[in-house]
Coordinates of C-alpha atoms in Angstrom, one line a residue:
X1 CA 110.9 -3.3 12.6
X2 CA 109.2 -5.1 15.7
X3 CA 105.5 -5.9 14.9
X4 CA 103.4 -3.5 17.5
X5 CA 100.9 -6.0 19.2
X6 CA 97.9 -5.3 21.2
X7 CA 99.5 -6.4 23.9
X8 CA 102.5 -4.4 23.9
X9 CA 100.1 -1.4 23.5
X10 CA 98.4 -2.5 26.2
X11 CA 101.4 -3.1 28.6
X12 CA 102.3 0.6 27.7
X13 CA 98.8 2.1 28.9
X14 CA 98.8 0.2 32.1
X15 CA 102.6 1.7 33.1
X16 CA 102.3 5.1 31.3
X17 CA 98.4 5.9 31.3
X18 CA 99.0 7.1 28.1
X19 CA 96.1 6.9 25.4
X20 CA 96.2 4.0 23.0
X21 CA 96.7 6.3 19.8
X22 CA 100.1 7.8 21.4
X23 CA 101.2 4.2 23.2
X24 CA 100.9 3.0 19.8
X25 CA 103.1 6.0 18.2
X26 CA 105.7 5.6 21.3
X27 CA 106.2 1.8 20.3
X28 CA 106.8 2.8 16.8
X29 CA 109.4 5.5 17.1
X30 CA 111.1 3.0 19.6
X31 CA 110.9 -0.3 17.9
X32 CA 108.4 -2.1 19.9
X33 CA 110.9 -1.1 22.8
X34 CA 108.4 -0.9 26.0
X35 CA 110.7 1.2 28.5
X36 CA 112.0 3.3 25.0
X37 CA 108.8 4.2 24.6
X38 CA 107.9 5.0 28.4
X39 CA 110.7 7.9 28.1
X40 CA 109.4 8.5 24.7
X41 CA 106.1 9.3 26.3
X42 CA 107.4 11.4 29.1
X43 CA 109.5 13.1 27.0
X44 CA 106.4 14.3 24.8
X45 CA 104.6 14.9 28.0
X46 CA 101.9 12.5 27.4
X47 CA 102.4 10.4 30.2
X48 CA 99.4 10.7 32.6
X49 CA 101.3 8.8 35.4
X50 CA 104.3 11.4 34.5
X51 CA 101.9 14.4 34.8
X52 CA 100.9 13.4 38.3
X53 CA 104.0 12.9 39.6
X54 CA 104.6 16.1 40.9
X55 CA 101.8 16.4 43.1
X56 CA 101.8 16.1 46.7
X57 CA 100.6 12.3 47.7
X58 CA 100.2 12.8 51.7
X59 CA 96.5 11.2 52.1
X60 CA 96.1 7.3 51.3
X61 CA 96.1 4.4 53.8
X62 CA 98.6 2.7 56.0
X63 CA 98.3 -1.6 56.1
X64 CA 99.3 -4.3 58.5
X65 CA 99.7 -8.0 57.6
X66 CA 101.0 -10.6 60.1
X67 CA 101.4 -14.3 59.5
X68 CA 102.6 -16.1 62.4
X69 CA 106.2 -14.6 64.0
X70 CA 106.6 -12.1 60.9
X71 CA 104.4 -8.9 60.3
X72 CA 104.5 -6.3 57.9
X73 CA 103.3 -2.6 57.4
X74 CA 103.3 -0.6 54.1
X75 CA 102.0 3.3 53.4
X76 CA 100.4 3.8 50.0
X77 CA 99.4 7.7 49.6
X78 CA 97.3 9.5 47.3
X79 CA 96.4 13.1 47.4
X80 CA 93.1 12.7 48.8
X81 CA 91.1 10.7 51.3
X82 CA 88.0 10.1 49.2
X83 CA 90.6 7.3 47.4
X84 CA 91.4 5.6 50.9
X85 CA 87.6 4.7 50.7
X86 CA 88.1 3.4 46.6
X87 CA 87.4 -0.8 47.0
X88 CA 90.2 -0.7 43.9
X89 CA 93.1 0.8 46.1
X90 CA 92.0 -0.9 49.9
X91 CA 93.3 -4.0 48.0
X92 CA 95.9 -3.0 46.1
X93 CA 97.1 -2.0 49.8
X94 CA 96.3 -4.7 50.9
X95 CA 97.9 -7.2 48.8
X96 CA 101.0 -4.7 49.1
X97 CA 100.9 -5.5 52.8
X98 CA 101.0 -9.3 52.4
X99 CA 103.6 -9.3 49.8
X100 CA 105.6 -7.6 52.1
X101 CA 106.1 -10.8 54.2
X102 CA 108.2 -12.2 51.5
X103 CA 110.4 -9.1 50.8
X104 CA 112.6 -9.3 53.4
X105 CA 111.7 -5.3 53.9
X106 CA 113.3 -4.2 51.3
X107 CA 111.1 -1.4 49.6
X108 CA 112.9 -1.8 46.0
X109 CA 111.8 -5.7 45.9
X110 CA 108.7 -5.3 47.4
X111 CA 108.2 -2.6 44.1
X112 CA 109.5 -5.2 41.8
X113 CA 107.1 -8.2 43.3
X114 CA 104.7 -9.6 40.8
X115 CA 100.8 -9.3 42.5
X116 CA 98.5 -11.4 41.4
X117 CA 97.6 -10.0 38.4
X118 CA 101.1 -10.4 37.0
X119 CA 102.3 -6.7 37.7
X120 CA 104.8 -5.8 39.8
X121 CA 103.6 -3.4 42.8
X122 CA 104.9 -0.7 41.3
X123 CA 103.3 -1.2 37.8
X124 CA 99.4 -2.0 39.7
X125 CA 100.5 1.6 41.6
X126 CA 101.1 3.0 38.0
X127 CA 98.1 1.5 36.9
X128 CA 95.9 3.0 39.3
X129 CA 97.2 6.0 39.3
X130 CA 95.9 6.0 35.3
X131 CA 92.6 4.4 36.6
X132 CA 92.0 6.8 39.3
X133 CA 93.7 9.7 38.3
X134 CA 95.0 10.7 41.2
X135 CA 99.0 10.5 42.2
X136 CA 100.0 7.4 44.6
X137 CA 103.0 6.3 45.7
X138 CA 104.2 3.2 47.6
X139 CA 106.6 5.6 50.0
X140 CA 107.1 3.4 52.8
X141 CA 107.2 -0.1 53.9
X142 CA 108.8 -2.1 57.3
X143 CA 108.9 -5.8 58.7
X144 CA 109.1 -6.8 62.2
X145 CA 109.9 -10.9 63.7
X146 CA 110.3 -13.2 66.2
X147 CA 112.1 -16.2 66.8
X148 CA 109.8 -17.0 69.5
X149 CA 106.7 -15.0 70.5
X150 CA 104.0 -13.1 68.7
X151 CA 104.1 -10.4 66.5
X152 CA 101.0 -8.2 67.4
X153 CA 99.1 -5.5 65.3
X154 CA 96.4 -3.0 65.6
X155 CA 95.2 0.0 63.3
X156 CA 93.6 3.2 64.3
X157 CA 91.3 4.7 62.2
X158 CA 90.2 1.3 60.2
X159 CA 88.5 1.7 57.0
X160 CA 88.4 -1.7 56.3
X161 CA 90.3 -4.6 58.9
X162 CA 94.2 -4.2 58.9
X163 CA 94.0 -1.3 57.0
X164 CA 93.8 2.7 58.0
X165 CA 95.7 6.0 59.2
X166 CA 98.2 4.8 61.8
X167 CA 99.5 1.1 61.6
X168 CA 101.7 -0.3 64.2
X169 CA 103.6 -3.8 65.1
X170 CA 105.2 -4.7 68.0
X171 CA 107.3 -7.7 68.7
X172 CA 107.2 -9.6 71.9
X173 CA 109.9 -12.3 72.0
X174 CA 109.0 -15.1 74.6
X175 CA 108.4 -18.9 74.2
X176 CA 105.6 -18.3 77.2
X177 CA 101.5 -18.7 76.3
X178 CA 100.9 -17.4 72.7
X179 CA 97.3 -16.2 74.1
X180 CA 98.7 -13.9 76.7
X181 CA 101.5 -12.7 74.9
X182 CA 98.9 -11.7 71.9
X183 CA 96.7 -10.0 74.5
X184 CA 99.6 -7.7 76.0
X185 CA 101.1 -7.2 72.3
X186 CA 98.0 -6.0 71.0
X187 CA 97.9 -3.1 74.3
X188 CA 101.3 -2.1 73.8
X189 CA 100.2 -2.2 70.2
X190 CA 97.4 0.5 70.6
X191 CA 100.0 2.6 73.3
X192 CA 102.5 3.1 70.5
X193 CA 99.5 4.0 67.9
X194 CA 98.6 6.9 70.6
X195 CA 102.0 7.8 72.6
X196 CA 104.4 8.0 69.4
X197 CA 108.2 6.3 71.0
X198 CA 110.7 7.0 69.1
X199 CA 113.0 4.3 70.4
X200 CA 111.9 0.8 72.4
X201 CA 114.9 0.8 74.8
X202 CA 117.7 3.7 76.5
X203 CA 119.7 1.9 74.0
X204 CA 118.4 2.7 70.6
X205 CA 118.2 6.6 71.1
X206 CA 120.5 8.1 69.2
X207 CA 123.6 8.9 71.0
X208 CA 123.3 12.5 68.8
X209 CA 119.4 13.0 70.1
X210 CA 120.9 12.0 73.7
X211 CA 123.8 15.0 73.1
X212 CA 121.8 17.9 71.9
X213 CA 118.9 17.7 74.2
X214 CA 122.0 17.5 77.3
X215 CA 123.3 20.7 75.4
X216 CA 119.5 22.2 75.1
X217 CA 118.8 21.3 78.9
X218 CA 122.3 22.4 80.4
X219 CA 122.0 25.7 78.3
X220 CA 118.5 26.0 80.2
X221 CA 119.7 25.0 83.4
X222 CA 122.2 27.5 83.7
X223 CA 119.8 30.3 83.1
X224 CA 119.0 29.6 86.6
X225 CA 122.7 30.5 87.9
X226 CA 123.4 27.7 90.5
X227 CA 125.9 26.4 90.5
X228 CA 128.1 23.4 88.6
X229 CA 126.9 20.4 90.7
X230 CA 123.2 21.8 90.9
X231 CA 122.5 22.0 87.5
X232 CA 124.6 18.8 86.6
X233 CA 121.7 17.5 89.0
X234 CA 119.1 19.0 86.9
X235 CA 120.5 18.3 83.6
X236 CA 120.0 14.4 84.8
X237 CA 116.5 15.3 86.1
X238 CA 115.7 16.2 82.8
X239 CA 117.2 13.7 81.0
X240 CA 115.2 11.4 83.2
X241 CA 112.0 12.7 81.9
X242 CA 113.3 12.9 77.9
X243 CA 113.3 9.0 78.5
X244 CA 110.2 8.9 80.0
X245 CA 108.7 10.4 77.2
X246 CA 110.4 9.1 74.5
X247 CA 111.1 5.4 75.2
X248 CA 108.8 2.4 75.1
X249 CA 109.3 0.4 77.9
X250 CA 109.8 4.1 80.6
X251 CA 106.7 5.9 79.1
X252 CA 103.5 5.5 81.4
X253 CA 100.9 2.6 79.8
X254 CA 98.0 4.0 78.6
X255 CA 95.9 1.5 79.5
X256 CA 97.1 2.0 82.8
X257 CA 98.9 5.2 83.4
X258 CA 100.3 4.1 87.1
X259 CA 102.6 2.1 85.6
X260 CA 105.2 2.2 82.2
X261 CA 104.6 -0.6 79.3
X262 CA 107.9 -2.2 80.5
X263 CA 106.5 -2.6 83.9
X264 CA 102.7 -3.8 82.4
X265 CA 104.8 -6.4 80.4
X266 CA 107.4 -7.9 83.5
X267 CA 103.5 -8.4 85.3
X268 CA 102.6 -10.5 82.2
X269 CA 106.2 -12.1 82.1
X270 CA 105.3 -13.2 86.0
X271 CA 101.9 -14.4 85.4
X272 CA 103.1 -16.7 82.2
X273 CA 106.2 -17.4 83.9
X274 CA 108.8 -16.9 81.0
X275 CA 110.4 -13.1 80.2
X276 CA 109.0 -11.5 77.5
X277 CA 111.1 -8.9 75.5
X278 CA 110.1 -6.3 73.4
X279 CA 112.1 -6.2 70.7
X280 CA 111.1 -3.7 69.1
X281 CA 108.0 -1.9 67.5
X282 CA 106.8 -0.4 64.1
X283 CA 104.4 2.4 63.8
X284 CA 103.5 4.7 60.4
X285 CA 100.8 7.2 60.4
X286 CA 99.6 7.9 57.2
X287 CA 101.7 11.1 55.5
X288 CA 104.3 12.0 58.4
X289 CA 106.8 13.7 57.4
X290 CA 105.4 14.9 53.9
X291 CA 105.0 18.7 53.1
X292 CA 101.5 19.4 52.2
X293 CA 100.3 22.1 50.0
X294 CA 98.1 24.9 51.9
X295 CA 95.2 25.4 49.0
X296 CA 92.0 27.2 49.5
X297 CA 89.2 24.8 48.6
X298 CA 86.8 27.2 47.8
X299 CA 88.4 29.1 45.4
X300 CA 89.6 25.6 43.6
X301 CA 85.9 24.8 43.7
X302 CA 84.8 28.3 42.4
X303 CA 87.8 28.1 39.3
X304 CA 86.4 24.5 38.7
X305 CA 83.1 25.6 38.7
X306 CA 84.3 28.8 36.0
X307 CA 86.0 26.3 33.8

């Protein structure tokens, strides 16, 4: 049988969250045989990580981590805010974020990246999810670069710099002044925090979006009973203003609603005098798209308070 060291134990509490008494017991039943003993653990429902699994992580923080033509953005949740202000997770987030520039923005080896502790990602996660007791989960992560340009960055709602509830990046390619290209990356930056595109160009909506809001706007047109030509007129119209709404360079610059972001940029492109191209943007808000539970906080305080 494999001797059961301290350390073993100890590598089982920091991926399971187990207590020491039942990591020890795991190891034995398996042989000293860490990941045995993980599904031992869960098995026997004593995994604390396992027990928070299913609970709906849609709170946590958002990060942003640029180094020179290469930026990246990760989402940790939790299932509360109060942890986005824990010192603990800000830079486990953090560190997250700048090992994302080495993992080519792939999410399965950014998990398996050693930090500098010696875990992977996804074991300092596990880890603080025992620590903190609350569920986390690395859910998303992206990478944006230049060959030439800037890769700019801003965060809304900053709890601490680089780090908050809505993370963007947006790549200008260019081989004009670095400054300048910095200073309009950074507005289109804070535009795609607020306006929300879902596509930088005409050409990367999706030719299926593109088809069912024609069928949804022809369907509406026709309501109106003119005829074939007239509403072919309208459907176009429309279609006009889908873009404007939805694409990067048509919608109308915050900073400057008289004119769009592709517009605000060709005046830079002028003034520096070499085109600049956005080539594309990245932009997570901190639990889009996850289903939250509805819960009624005063009654969980009130059972809380009963137990």
């Amino acid at each position: 049988m494999a001797a059961i060291t301290a350390s073993l134990v100890k590598e089982l509490r920091e991926k399971t969250g187990a207590g020491m008494m039942d990591c020890k017991k795991a190891l034995t039943e398996t042989d000293g045989d860490v990941e045995g003993a993980v599904d031992w653990l869960r098995a026997k429902g004593l995994s604390a990580v396992e027990k928070k699994s299913g609970r709906v992580a849609a709170e946590g923080l958002v990060a942003v981590a640029v180094d020179g033509a290469q930026g990246a953005v990760v989402e940790i949740n939790s299932e509360t805010d109060f942890v986005a202000r824990n010192e603990d997770f800000q830079a486990l987030v953090a560190e997250a974020a700048d090992l994302g520039l080495k993992a080519g923005g792939d999410l399965e080896a950014l998990k398996a990246t050693n930090t500098a502790s010696g875990k992977t990602v996804v074991e300092a996660v596990n880890n603080a999810i025992a620590t903190i007791g609350e569920n986390m989960n690395l859910r998303r992560y992206e990478i944006a670069s230049v060959s030439n340009g800037v890769i700019a960055s801003y965060v809304h709602g900053a709890v601490k710099p680089g780090m908050g509830r809505i993370g963007v990046l947006v790549a200008l390619e260019s081989t004009g002044d670095a400054a300048k290209l910095a200073e309009i990356g950074k507005q289109v930056a804070m535009h795609v925090a607020a306006a929300a595109p879902k596509a930088t160009s005409r050409d990367e909506v999706d030719p299926a979006d593109i088809q069912r809001e024609r069928e949804v706007l022809t369907a509406q047109a026709k309501e109106s009973g003119r005829p074939d030509n007239i509403i072919e007129k309208m459907v176009e119209g429309r279609l006009r203003k889908f873009y404007e709404e939805s694409v990067l360079t048509e919608q109308a610059f915050v900073i400057d609603p008289d004119k769009t972001v592709g517009a605000a940029v060709e005046e830079v492109a002028k003034e520096i005098g070499a085109p600049i191209t956005v080539k594309g943007f990245v932009r997570m808000a901190i639990g889009e798209g996850v289903e939250k539970e509805e819960s009624d906080f005063a009654a969980e305080v009130a059972a809380a308070a009963k137990g």
